[in-house]
Structure formats: C-alpha cells, structure tokens
Amino acid sequence: MTKRPVVPSDPAVFIPQLPRWIMTATAETLEAAAFRSGAALAHLHLVTGNSTVPQALWRARLALSAAESCVRIMGRREGVVALRDAVHLIRPGDSPGPAGEILRQWFRAVSRSVQAAPLARVLEGLSVEKIAACFDGAVGNPVDRAVSVLESMLVEMPRAETAALILTDAALAKALGWDPLVPLLSLGLKPRDLRLRGDDLHLASHRAVTTASGQAVTLAADLTRLATRLRAVVPQLRAKGAGKAVDLFLSHDALAPGALTGLMSDRAARRLCDRLVDLDVVRELTGRDSFRQYGV
C-alpha cells in the first residue's frame, strides 16, 4: 500500500477577521453605515498591503465571485464551473460566450493598474477620456466617490452593469490608493440595489462594502494559509519547473494542466497536478475525469 505523502502542519498564519461590531449592525442611518464601511475598509487596507497574502490569487478568486454576481444580474445561470470552463477550455481566438467574457473582463481588471488607459483596454466602449472623467469628477469619501461613478454609469449605460461595477470598484480602489482594484461593491450589491438612486443607493453601497470586506478578509486568511502550505511542499517536488508551476497556482484562480506545458511536458504537468492533489495543497475543481482544472 502506497504511503500518503506527509505535508507540514498548517503554519501559524494569522489574518484577523473584521470585528464583530462592524458586521452585525441591522437597521441604521446613512451616517452609521458610512462609519461601518469606513472601519471595514481600514481593516481591509491592511490585507491589501500584507506580503504573506497571495495578492494576485486573492484578487483572482474575488474576481470569480464578482463575475458570478454580474452573470446573475444579467439573468443568466452559469456557476463557477461553467464560468471557468468558458475561459480555460477554449482555443485561442475563440469567443468565451457572454458569461465567459464577463469573467475574462474581471480577471483582466484585477490584474491591471487602476489607471484610465489600462482599464479602457478592459472595458470596451469606454474611452480613456470617459474613464478619466469619471475618476476626476468623483468627490467625497471613497465610497461616495465610487457610488457617484456607479450612478452616472447606470444612467448613461443602463445595460452595461458589468462595466459599471468594474469602473465603480476601480474608482473605490483609486480613492483608497489600492492598485490593482479589489472587487467589493460588485460582490455586495444585489440586482435590486442597482435600481436605487440617491441616498438609497449610497446606503446600499456602504452596506455592500462592509459585507464584501468581511468576505474578502476571510478569503485572504484562507488563501494565505493554503498558499503557505503549498510553498512548503516545493522541496518535495521533483518535476523540472515545479517551482514556477507553483508560482502560477499562487497567481491564478484555476489552471488546466495544459497551462503548465510551457514549463514541462503535458504528461509531467498532469503528474504534477495529481501530486499536488495527493499532497492536499491543490484541489481538482471540476469533479470530472477529463478536462480537469486545478487550483489552491
């Protein structure tokens, strides 16, 4: 009987969760909601600058959730497996379809600088000048600046919800000095919230930022622990290019073995993925026997 490989026990990696008082308020005024969202963002700010957090992977995983939310806003039903398939299982040059295009937009948005020119290459139909004007015209605290961008976009382009939410989270990140952006409003706002205006939209947005910040901090803590475990097994991996493959896993939401063939043969890539699953540091994400995808 083959002995299961031994993986070092979980290291003492600690990312503190948001204080309970931030997350548990119920009915509240706009001022109280703004205070809570500000406290949540201050806590999250520490995560965005924490070098132990796998920042690219964290943002990619949040982008997947943001894409799923945007797909639901469109009235579509694709879940995370279908979204990943649409992006990772197509041939170069092929269209990923409407839902897959949303995920691809989000992946690009969280991997590029929060500046007008890079975002214009993500948001087709929005010029550099338009994006810059949205950023420059926003005033107030960071959430209020983001909401002013969202409201203007929803009025001017009511059917472009995904672009509006990406630009809104970009405006929030720019106001906070985060680069790249972190999906927050796109995670916390519900489809019915996008029909609100004025103070009602501001209240919903402050609540959304608080809720999404809590989710983002929890995800950062989980991924930091898992990433530390993954890095710890690199000395046990014999495949040529295994270290660089681990780096790819730590910067992408999901990978098919074919994504590793620039580092090793197809057979070696599949064996490495199986080895990482055996070591319990990477998961197979589809539950299928073929066309598999793997991720932390």
PDB file of C-alpha atoms in Angstrom:
ATOM      1  CA  MET A   1       0.000   0.000   0.000  1.00  0.00           C
ATOM      2  CA  THR A   2       1.355   3.398  -1.023  1.00  0.00           C
ATOM      3  CA  LYS A   3       2.066   5.638   1.910  1.00  0.00           C
ATOM      4  CA  ARG A   4       0.380   9.026   1.694  1.00  0.00           C
ATOM      5  CA  PRO A   5       2.871  11.906   1.495  1.00  0.00           C
ATOM      6  CA  VAL A   6       3.338  13.967   4.608  1.00  0.00           C
ATOM      7  CA  VAL A   7       2.619  17.672   4.409  1.00  0.00           C
ATOM      8  CA  PRO A   8       3.827  20.043   7.120  1.00  0.00           C
ATOM      9  CA  SER A   9       1.077  21.059   9.543  1.00  0.00           C
ATOM     10  CA  ASP A  10      -0.597  24.392   8.997  1.00  0.00           C
ATOM     11  CA  PRO A  11       1.761  27.210   9.949  1.00  0.00           C
ATOM     12  CA  ALA A  12       0.734  29.949  12.319  1.00  0.00           C
ATOM     13  CA  VAL A  13      -0.518  32.417   9.721  1.00  0.00           C
ATOM     14  CA  PHE A  14      -2.989  34.839  11.209  1.00  0.00           C
ATOM     15  CA  ILE A  15      -5.112  37.366   9.323  1.00  0.00           C
ATOM     16  CA  PRO A  16      -7.547  38.884  11.855  1.00  0.00           C
ATOM     17  CA  GLN A  17     -11.210  38.949  10.892  1.00  0.00           C
ATOM     18  CA  LEU A  18     -13.309  42.095  10.941  1.00  0.00           C
ATOM     19  CA  PRO A  19     -14.522  42.948  14.464  1.00  0.00           C
ATOM     20  CA  ARG A  20     -17.975  41.620  15.176  1.00  0.00           C
ATOM     21  CA  TRP A  21     -19.472  45.058  15.776  1.00  0.00           C
ATOM     22  CA  ILE A  22     -18.716  46.052  12.178  1.00  0.00           C
ATOM     23  CA  MET A  23     -20.572  43.085  10.731  1.00  0.00           C
ATOM     24  CA  THR A  24     -23.630  42.742  12.989  1.00  0.00           C
ATOM     25  CA  ALA A  25     -25.478  46.082  12.844  1.00  0.00           C
ATOM     26  CA  THR A  26     -29.004  45.880  11.424  1.00  0.00           C
ATOM     27  CA  ALA A  27     -31.226  48.877  10.659  1.00  0.00           C
ATOM     28  CA  GLU A  28     -29.107  52.040  10.552  1.00  0.00           C
ATOM     29  CA  THR A  29     -28.769  55.560   9.274  1.00  0.00           C
ATOM     30  CA  LEU A  30     -26.633  56.500   6.298  1.00  0.00           C
ATOM     31  CA  GLU A  31     -24.080  58.045   8.659  1.00  0.00           C
ATOM     32  CA  ALA A  32     -23.818  54.858  10.726  1.00  0.00           C
ATOM     33  CA  ALA A  33     -23.481  52.729   7.596  1.00  0.00           C
ATOM     34  CA  ALA A  34     -20.719  55.010   6.328  1.00  0.00           C
ATOM     35  CA  PHE A  35     -18.884  54.691   9.637  1.00  0.00           C
ATOM     36  CA  ARG A  36     -19.039  50.895   9.480  1.00  0.00           C
ATOM     37  CA  SER A  37     -17.901  50.721   5.864  1.00  0.00           C
ATOM     38  CA  GLY A  38     -15.013  53.053   6.659  1.00  0.00           C
ATOM     39  CA  ALA A  39     -13.935  50.831   9.529  1.00  0.00           C
ATOM     40  CA  ALA A  40     -14.196  47.760   7.294  1.00  0.00           C
ATOM     41  CA  LEU A  41     -12.091  49.389   4.575  1.00  0.00           C
ATOM     42  CA  ALA A  42      -9.446  50.444   7.087  1.00  0.00           C
ATOM     43  CA  HIS A  43      -9.187  46.815   8.209  1.00  0.00           C
ATOM     44  CA  LEU A  44      -9.102  45.560   4.627  1.00  0.00           C
ATOM     45  CA  HIS A  45      -6.397  48.081   3.760  1.00  0.00           C
ATOM     46  CA  LEU A  46      -4.018  46.127   5.997  1.00  0.00           C
ATOM     47  CA  VAL A  47      -4.755  42.991   3.978  1.00  0.00           C
ATOM     48  CA  THR A  48      -4.019  44.667   0.637  1.00  0.00           C
ATOM     49  CA  GLY A  49      -0.533  45.513   1.880  1.00  0.00           C
ATOM     50  CA  ASN A  50       0.206  42.200   3.614  1.00  0.00           C
ATOM     51  CA  SER A  51       3.037  40.392   1.813  1.00  0.00           C
ATOM     52  CA  THR A  52       2.023  36.987   3.222  1.00  0.00           C
ATOM     53  CA  VAL A  53      -1.304  37.152   1.359  1.00  0.00           C
ATOM     54  CA  PRO A  54      -1.092  35.742  -2.202  1.00  0.00           C
ATOM     55  CA  GLN A  55      -2.367  39.018  -3.616  1.00  0.00           C
ATOM     56  CA  ALA A  56      -2.832  38.003  -7.266  1.00  0.00           C
ATOM     57  CA  LEU A  57      -4.625  34.768  -6.343  1.00  0.00           C
ATOM     58  CA  TRP A  58      -6.784  36.594  -3.803  1.00  0.00           C
ATOM     59  CA  ARG A  59      -7.902  39.165  -6.350  1.00  0.00           C
ATOM     60  CA  ALA A  60      -8.488  36.476  -8.997  1.00  0.00           C
ATOM     61  CA  ARG A  61     -10.709  34.482  -6.647  1.00  0.00           C
ATOM     62  CA  LEU A  62     -12.664  37.639  -5.763  1.00  0.00           C
ATOM     63  CA  ALA A  63     -12.942  38.380  -9.489  1.00  0.00           C
ATOM     64  CA  LEU A  64     -14.552  34.969  -9.995  1.00  0.00           C
ATOM     65  CA  SER A  65     -17.176  35.805  -7.363  1.00  0.00           C
ATOM     66  CA  ALA A  66     -17.714  39.241  -8.897  1.00  0.00           C
ATOM     67  CA  ALA A  67     -18.212  37.681 -12.325  1.00  0.00           C
ATOM     68  CA  GLU A  68     -20.731  35.230 -10.905  1.00  0.00           C
ATOM     69  CA  SER A  69     -22.661  38.162  -9.400  1.00  0.00           C
ATOM     70  CA  CYS A  70     -22.611  40.033 -12.720  1.00  0.00           C
ATOM     71  CA  VAL A  71     -23.837  36.946 -14.571  1.00  0.00           C
ATOM     72  CA  ARG A  72     -26.789  36.722 -12.190  1.00  0.00           C
ATOM     73  CA  ILE A  73     -27.544  40.405 -12.767  1.00  0.00           C
ATOM     74  CA  MET A  74     -27.759  39.565 -16.484  1.00  0.00           C
ATOM     75  CA  GLY A  75     -30.334  36.876 -15.659  1.00  0.00           C
ATOM     76  CA  ARG A  76     -28.011  34.010 -16.591  1.00  0.00           C
ATOM     77  CA  ARG A  77     -27.386  30.890 -14.509  1.00  0.00           C
ATOM     78  CA  GLU A  78     -23.749  29.941 -15.131  1.00  0.00           C
ATOM     79  CA  GLY A  79     -21.970  28.943 -11.934  1.00  0.00           C
ATOM     80  CA  VAL A  80     -18.255  28.933 -11.211  1.00  0.00           C
ATOM     81  CA  VAL A  81     -17.527  25.644 -13.033  1.00  0.00           C
ATOM     82  CA  ALA A  82     -19.227  26.846 -16.223  1.00  0.00           C
ATOM     83  CA  LEU A  83     -17.504  30.224 -15.968  1.00  0.00           C
ATOM     84  CA  ARG A  84     -14.092  28.636 -15.590  1.00  0.00           C
ATOM     85  CA  ASP A  85     -14.775  26.266 -18.467  1.00  0.00           C
ATOM     86  CA  ALA A  86     -15.770  29.177 -20.706  1.00  0.00           C
ATOM     87  CA  VAL A  87     -12.414  30.884 -20.096  1.00  0.00           C
ATOM     88  CA  HIS A  88      -9.972  27.994 -19.708  1.00  0.00           C
ATOM     89  CA  LEU A  89     -11.269  25.411 -22.173  1.00  0.00           C
ATOM     90  CA  ILE A  90     -11.497  27.493 -25.339  1.00  0.00           C
ATOM     91  CA  ARG A  91      -8.973  27.618 -28.126  1.00  0.00           C
ATOM     92  CA  PRO A  92      -7.000  30.811 -28.725  1.00  0.00           C
ATOM     93  CA  GLY A  93      -9.082  33.303 -30.670  1.00  0.00           C
ATOM     94  CA  ASP A  94     -12.431  31.680 -29.849  1.00  0.00           C
ATOM     95  CA  SER A  95     -15.159  33.585 -28.034  1.00  0.00           C
ATOM     96  CA  PRO A  96     -15.845  32.534 -24.425  1.00  0.00           C
ATOM     97  CA  GLY A  97     -19.511  33.499 -24.746  1.00  0.00           C
ATOM     98  CA  PRO A  98     -21.336  36.223 -22.796  1.00  0.00           C
ATOM     99  CA  ALA A  99     -20.746  34.760 -19.335  1.00  0.00           C
ATOM    100  CA  GLY A 100     -17.151  33.803 -20.070  1.00  0.00           C
ATOM    101  CA  GLU A 101     -16.465  37.285 -21.393  1.00  0.00           C
ATOM    102  CA  ILE A 102     -17.614  38.732 -18.063  1.00  0.00           C
ATOM    103  CA  LEU A 103     -15.163  36.524 -16.182  1.00  0.00           C
ATOM    104  CA  ARG A 104     -12.371  37.391 -18.589  1.00  0.00           C
ATOM    105  CA  GLN A 105     -13.099  41.094 -18.087  1.00  0.00           C
ATOM    106  CA  TRP A 106     -12.880  40.698 -14.332  1.00  0.00           C
ATOM    107  CA  PHE A 107      -9.648  38.692 -14.471  1.00  0.00           C
ATOM    108  CA  ARG A 108      -8.108  41.424 -16.611  1.00  0.00           C
ATOM    109  CA  ALA A 109      -9.453  44.197 -14.386  1.00  0.00           C
ATOM    110  CA  VAL A 110      -7.873  42.803 -11.207  1.00  0.00           C
ATOM    111  CA  SER A 111      -4.507  42.254 -12.881  1.00  0.00           C
ATOM    112  CA  ARG A 112      -4.075  45.760 -14.311  1.00  0.00           C
ATOM    113  CA  SER A 113      -3.277  49.136 -12.846  1.00  0.00           C
ATOM    114  CA  VAL A 114      -6.142  51.362 -11.710  1.00  0.00           C
ATOM    115  CA  GLN A 115      -5.478  53.929 -14.423  1.00  0.00           C
ATOM    116  CA  ALA A 116      -7.669  55.080 -17.269  1.00  0.00           C
ATOM    117  CA  ALA A 117      -5.600  53.639 -20.133  1.00  0.00           C
ATOM    118  CA  PRO A 118      -5.274  50.046 -18.817  1.00  0.00           C
ATOM    119  CA  LEU A 119      -8.946  49.985 -17.809  1.00  0.00           C
ATOM    120  CA  ALA A 120     -10.025  51.215 -21.249  1.00  0.00           C
ATOM    121  CA  ARG A 121      -8.472  48.052 -22.703  1.00  0.00           C
ATOM    122  CA  VAL A 122     -10.672  46.012 -20.358  1.00  0.00           C
ATOM    123  CA  LEU A 123     -13.908  47.984 -20.726  1.00  0.00           C
ATOM    124  CA  GLU A 124     -14.737  48.027 -24.415  1.00  0.00           C
ATOM    125  CA  GLY A 125     -16.862  51.007 -25.370  1.00  0.00           C
ATOM    126  CA  LEU A 126     -15.409  53.265 -22.675  1.00  0.00           C
ATOM    127  CA  SER A 127     -12.699  55.652 -23.789  1.00  0.00           C
ATOM    128  CA  VAL A 128      -9.674  56.689 -21.777  1.00  0.00           C
ATOM    129  CA  GLU A 129     -11.171  60.177 -21.570  1.00  0.00           C
ATOM    130  CA  LYS A 130     -14.503  58.890 -20.273  1.00  0.00           C
ATOM    131  CA  ILE A 131     -12.865  56.779 -17.564  1.00  0.00           C
ATOM    132  CA  ALA A 132     -10.579  59.629 -16.525  1.00  0.00           C
ATOM    133  CA  ALA A 133     -13.572  61.979 -16.342  1.00  0.00           C
ATOM    134  CA  CYS A 134     -15.400  59.517 -14.079  1.00  0.00           C
ATOM    135  CA  PHE A 135     -12.418  59.381 -11.726  1.00  0.00           C
ATOM    136  CA  ASP A 136     -11.774  63.123 -11.753  1.00  0.00           C
ATOM    137  CA  GLY A 137     -15.403  64.091 -11.267  1.00  0.00           C
ATOM    138  CA  ALA A 138     -15.971  61.941  -8.181  1.00  0.00           C
ATOM    139  CA  VAL A 139     -15.937  63.759  -4.832  1.00  0.00           C
ATOM    140  CA  GLY A 140     -16.435  62.885  -1.174  1.00  0.00           C
ATOM    141  CA  ASN A 141     -15.246  59.901   0.838  1.00  0.00           C
ATOM    142  CA  PRO A 142     -14.024  56.830  -1.100  1.00  0.00           C
ATOM    143  CA  VAL A 143     -17.390  55.033  -1.092  1.00  0.00           C
ATOM    144  CA  ASP A 144     -19.293  58.174  -2.090  1.00  0.00           C
ATOM    145  CA  ARG A 145     -16.839  58.703  -4.955  1.00  0.00           C
ATOM    146  CA  ALA A 146     -17.423  55.161  -6.156  1.00  0.00           C
ATOM    147  CA  VAL A 147     -21.205  55.495  -5.879  1.00  0.00           C
ATOM    148  CA  SER A 148     -21.186  58.696  -7.933  1.00  0.00           C
ATOM    149  CA  VAL A 149     -19.399  56.774 -10.696  1.00  0.00           C
ATOM    150  CA  LEU A 150     -21.874  53.900 -10.422  1.00  0.00           C
ATOM    151  CA  GLU A 151     -24.907  56.171 -10.525  1.00  0.00           C
ATOM    152  CA  SER A 152     -23.708  58.106 -13.550  1.00  0.00           C
ATOM    153  CA  MET A 153     -22.832  54.907 -15.403  1.00  0.00           C
ATOM    154  CA  LEU A 154     -26.201  53.309 -14.672  1.00  0.00           C
ATOM    155  CA  VAL A 155     -27.957  56.392 -16.043  1.00  0.00           C
ATOM    156  CA  GLU A 156     -25.810  56.698 -19.174  1.00  0.00           C
ATOM    157  CA  MET A 157     -25.381  52.967 -19.902  1.00  0.00           C
ATOM    158  CA  PRO A 158     -28.205  51.135 -18.077  1.00  0.00           C
ATOM    159  CA  ARG A 159     -27.473  47.781 -19.756  1.00  0.00           C
ATOM    160  CA  ALA A 160     -23.728  47.830 -19.087  1.00  0.00           C
ATOM    161  CA  GLU A 161     -23.850  46.664 -15.473  1.00  0.00           C
ATOM    162  CA  THR A 162     -20.574  44.746 -15.583  1.00  0.00           C
ATOM    163  CA  ALA A 163     -18.625  47.715 -16.950  1.00  0.00           C
ATOM    164  CA  ALA A 164     -20.316  49.975 -14.403  1.00  0.00           C
ATOM    165  CA  LEU A 165     -19.372  47.721 -11.491  1.00  0.00           C
ATOM    166  CA  ILE A 166     -15.783  47.248 -12.634  1.00  0.00           C
ATOM    167  CA  LEU A 167     -15.373  51.002 -13.016  1.00  0.00           C
ATOM    168  CA  THR A 168     -17.051  51.560  -9.645  1.00  0.00           C
ATOM    169  CA  ASP A 169     -14.669  49.203  -7.839  1.00  0.00           C
ATOM    170  CA  ALA A 170     -11.801  50.827  -9.721  1.00  0.00           C
ATOM    171  CA  ALA A 171     -12.927  54.265  -8.507  1.00  0.00           C
ATOM    172  CA  LEU A 172     -13.075  52.952  -4.938  1.00  0.00           C
ATOM    173  CA  ALA A 173      -9.595  51.440  -5.234  1.00  0.00           C
ATOM    174  CA  LYS A 174      -8.192  54.631  -6.737  1.00  0.00           C
ATOM    175  CA  ALA A 175      -9.623  56.699  -3.881  1.00  0.00           C
ATOM    176  CA  LEU A 176      -8.084  54.297  -1.356  1.00  0.00           C
ATOM    177  CA  GLY A 177      -4.700  54.039  -3.070  1.00  0.00           C
ATOM    178  CA  TRP A 178      -5.123  50.347  -3.929  1.00  0.00           C
ATOM    179  CA  ASP A 179      -3.582  49.045  -7.123  1.00  0.00           C
ATOM    180  CA  PRO A 180      -4.858  46.782  -8.652  1.00  0.00           C
ATOM    181  CA  LEU A 181      -8.512  47.023  -7.628  1.00  0.00           C
ATOM    182  CA  VAL A 182     -10.272  44.698  -5.182  1.00  0.00           C
ATOM    183  CA  PRO A 183     -13.850  43.690  -6.152  1.00  0.00           C
ATOM    184  CA  LEU A 184     -16.159  44.853  -3.355  1.00  0.00           C
ATOM    185  CA  LEU A 185     -19.249  46.740  -4.489  1.00  0.00           C
ATOM    186  CA  SER A 186     -19.643  44.199  -7.283  1.00  0.00           C
ATOM    187  CA  LEU A 187     -19.818  41.460  -4.636  1.00  0.00           C
ATOM    188  CA  GLY A 188     -22.099  43.137  -2.123  1.00  0.00           C
ATOM    189  CA  LEU A 189     -24.657  44.937  -4.274  1.00  0.00           C
ATOM    190  CA  LYS A 190     -27.762  42.969  -5.250  1.00  0.00           C
ATOM    191  CA  PRO A 191     -29.544  43.331  -8.598  1.00  0.00           C
ATOM    192  CA  ARG A 192     -32.370  45.302  -6.971  1.00  0.00           C
ATOM    193  CA  ASP A 193     -29.820  47.725  -5.483  1.00  0.00           C
ATOM    194  CA  LEU A 194     -28.814  48.845  -8.972  1.00  0.00           C
ATOM    195  CA  ARG A 195     -32.289  50.365  -9.409  1.00  0.00           C
ATOM    196  CA  LEU A 196     -31.783  52.661  -6.403  1.00  0.00           C
ATOM    197  CA  ARG A 197     -30.645  56.253  -6.631  1.00  0.00           C
ATOM    198  CA  GLY A 198     -29.517  58.999  -4.259  1.00  0.00           C
ATOM    199  CA  ASP A 199     -29.269  58.257  -0.546  1.00  0.00           C
ATOM    200  CA  ASP A 200     -30.843  54.811  -1.006  1.00  0.00           C
ATOM    201  CA  LEU A 201     -28.047  53.765  -3.349  1.00  0.00           C
ATOM    202  CA  HIS A 202     -25.428  55.241  -1.016  1.00  0.00           C
ATOM    203  CA  LEU A 203     -26.856  53.317   1.952  1.00  0.00           C
ATOM    204  CA  ALA A 204     -26.952  50.048  -0.020  1.00  0.00           C
ATOM    205  CA  SER A 205     -23.386  50.642  -1.194  1.00  0.00           C
ATOM    206  CA  HIS A 206     -21.977  51.270   2.283  1.00  0.00           C
ATOM    207  CA  ARG A 207     -23.650  48.053   3.451  1.00  0.00           C
ATOM    208  CA  ALA A 208     -22.312  46.198   0.409  1.00  0.00           C
ATOM    209  CA  VAL A 209     -18.750  47.373   1.089  1.00  0.00           C
ATOM    210  CA  THR A 210     -18.983  46.216   4.712  1.00  0.00           C
ATOM    211  CA  THR A 211     -20.323  42.777   3.789  1.00  0.00           C
ATOM    212  CA  ALA A 212     -17.869  42.257   0.936  1.00  0.00           C
ATOM    213  CA  SER A 213     -14.926  43.414   3.049  1.00  0.00           C
ATOM    214  CA  GLY A 214     -15.734  40.722   5.593  1.00  0.00           C
ATOM    215  CA  GLN A 215     -15.850  38.099   2.849  1.00  0.00           C
ATOM    216  CA  ALA A 216     -12.591  39.364   1.337  1.00  0.00           C
ATOM    217  CA  VAL A 217     -10.754  39.240   4.667  1.00  0.00           C
ATOM    218  CA  THR A 218     -11.956  35.693   5.341  1.00  0.00           C
ATOM    219  CA  LEU A 219     -10.857  34.610   1.864  1.00  0.00           C
ATOM    220  CA  ALA A 220      -7.452  36.262   2.355  1.00  0.00           C
ATOM    221  CA  ALA A 221      -6.936  34.351   5.607  1.00  0.00           C
ATOM    222  CA  ASP A 222      -7.882  31.030   3.989  1.00  0.00           C
ATOM    223  CA  LEU A 223      -5.720  31.554   0.908  1.00  0.00           C
ATOM    224  CA  THR A 224      -2.744  32.717   2.971  1.00  0.00           C
ATOM    225  CA  ARG A 225      -2.846  29.509   4.987  1.00  0.00           C
ATOM    226  CA  LEU A 226      -3.225  27.353   1.872  1.00  0.00           C
ATOM    227  CA  ALA A 227      -0.521  29.231  -0.024  1.00  0.00           C
ATOM    228  CA  THR A 228       1.936  28.740   2.823  1.00  0.00           C
ATOM    229  CA  ARG A 229       1.244  25.005   2.765  1.00  0.00           C
ATOM    230  CA  LEU A 230       1.741  24.911  -0.997  1.00  0.00           C
ATOM    231  CA  ARG A 231       5.068  26.725  -0.832  1.00  0.00           C
ATOM    232  CA  ALA A 232       6.224  24.342   1.907  1.00  0.00           C
ATOM    233  CA  VAL A 233       5.992  21.277  -0.362  1.00  0.00           C
ATOM    234  CA  VAL A 234       8.096  22.684  -3.216  1.00  0.00           C
ATOM    235  CA  PRO A 235      11.252  20.844  -1.987  1.00  0.00           C
ATOM    236  CA  GLN A 236       9.318  17.560  -2.311  1.00  0.00           C
ATOM    237  CA  LEU A 237       8.519  18.141  -6.000  1.00  0.00           C
ATOM    238  CA  ARG A 238      10.932  16.581  -8.478  1.00  0.00           C
ATOM    239  CA  ALA A 239       9.419  17.788 -11.743  1.00  0.00           C
ATOM    240  CA  LYS A 240      11.512  20.290 -13.653  1.00  0.00           C
ATOM    241  CA  GLY A 241       9.788  23.661 -13.474  1.00  0.00           C
ATOM    242  CA  ALA A 242       7.719  22.682 -10.423  1.00  0.00           C
ATOM    243  CA  GLY A 243       8.669  25.840  -8.543  1.00  0.00           C
ATOM    244  CA  LYS A 244       7.494  28.071 -11.377  1.00  0.00           C
ATOM    245  CA  ALA A 245       4.321  25.982 -11.675  1.00  0.00           C
ATOM    246  CA  VAL A 246       3.606  26.621  -8.001  1.00  0.00           C
ATOM    247  CA  ASP A 247       4.041  30.341  -8.659  1.00  0.00           C
ATOM    248  CA  LEU A 248       1.375  30.068 -11.356  1.00  0.00           C
ATOM    249  CA  PHE A 249      -1.015  28.355  -8.964  1.00  0.00           C
ATOM    250  CA  LEU A 250      -0.419  31.183  -6.495  1.00  0.00           C
ATOM    251  CA  SER A 251      -1.414  33.826  -9.031  1.00  0.00           C
ATOM    252  CA  HIS A 252      -4.347  32.224 -10.891  1.00  0.00           C
ATOM    253  CA  ASP A 253      -7.821  31.201  -9.803  1.00  0.00           C
ATOM    254  CA  ALA A 254      -7.599  27.920 -11.741  1.00  0.00           C
ATOM    255  CA  LEU A 255      -5.267  26.171 -14.171  1.00  0.00           C
ATOM    256  CA  ALA A 256      -5.663  23.305 -16.589  1.00  0.00           C
ATOM    257  CA  PRO A 257      -2.569  21.076 -16.906  1.00  0.00           C
ATOM    258  CA  GLY A 258      -2.091  22.459 -20.399  1.00  0.00           C
ATOM    259  CA  ALA A 259      -1.295  25.851 -18.877  1.00  0.00           C
ATOM    260  CA  LEU A 260       1.903  24.320 -17.461  1.00  0.00           C
ATOM    261  CA  THR A 261       3.234  22.863 -20.706  1.00  0.00           C
ATOM    262  CA  GLY A 262       5.464  25.874 -21.224  1.00  0.00           C
ATOM    263  CA  LEU A 263       7.380  24.616 -18.173  1.00  0.00           C
ATOM    264  CA  MET A 264       7.205  20.843 -18.696  1.00  0.00           C
ATOM    265  CA  SER A 265       5.711  18.145 -20.898  1.00  0.00           C
ATOM    266  CA  ASP A 266       1.964  17.520 -20.905  1.00  0.00           C
ATOM    267  CA  ARG A 267       2.457  14.218 -19.094  1.00  0.00           C
ATOM    268  CA  ALA A 268       4.666  15.825 -16.462  1.00  0.00           C
ATOM    269  CA  ALA A 269       2.116  18.607 -15.972  1.00  0.00           C
ATOM    270  CA  ARG A 270      -0.659  16.112 -15.331  1.00  0.00           C
ATOM    271  CA  ARG A 271       1.514  14.144 -12.936  1.00  0.00           C
ATOM    272  CA  LEU A 272       2.452  17.310 -11.060  1.00  0.00           C
ATOM    273  CA  CYS A 273      -1.196  18.288 -10.668  1.00  0.00           C
ATOM    274  CA  ASP A 274      -2.038  14.820  -9.341  1.00  0.00           C
ATOM    275  CA  ARG A 275       0.941  15.006  -6.980  1.00  0.00           C
ATOM    276  CA  LEU A 276      -0.216  18.350  -5.577  1.00  0.00           C
ATOM    277  CA  VAL A 277      -3.686  16.923  -5.037  1.00  0.00           C
ATOM    278  CA  ASP A 278      -2.163  13.923  -3.222  1.00  0.00           C
ATOM    279  CA  LEU A 279      -0.233  16.339  -1.031  1.00  0.00           C
ATOM    280  CA  ASP A 280      -3.540  18.097  -0.253  1.00  0.00           C
ATOM    281  CA  VAL A 281      -2.219  21.513  -1.277  1.00  0.00           C
ATOM    282  CA  VAL A 282      -4.173  21.885  -4.547  1.00  0.00           C
ATOM    283  CA  ARG A 283      -7.745  20.862  -5.357  1.00  0.00           C
ATOM    284  CA  GLU A 284      -9.283  19.484  -8.530  1.00  0.00           C
ATOM    285  CA  LEU A 285     -12.083  21.977  -9.120  1.00  0.00           C
ATOM    286  CA  THR A 286     -14.435  20.348 -11.631  1.00  0.00           C
ATOM    287  CA  GLY A 287     -15.155  16.884 -10.215  1.00  0.00           C
ATOM    288  CA  ARG A 288     -14.679  15.438 -13.710  1.00  0.00           C
ATOM    289  CA  ASP A 289     -12.466  12.677 -15.052  1.00  0.00           C
ATOM    290  CA  SER A 290     -11.437  14.767 -18.056  1.00  0.00           C
ATOM    291  CA  PHE A 291     -10.922  18.448 -18.870  1.00  0.00           C
ATOM    292  CA  ARG A 292      -9.861  18.944 -15.297  1.00  0.00           C
ATOM    293  CA  GLN A 293      -8.851  22.217 -13.685  1.00  0.00           C
ATOM    294  CA  TYR A 294      -6.852  22.724 -10.513  1.00  0.00           C
ATOM    295  CA  GLY A 295      -6.477  25.492  -8.004  1.00  0.00           C
ATOM    296  CA  VAL A 296      -5.431  26.366  -4.454  1.00  0.00           C
TER     297      VAL A 296
END
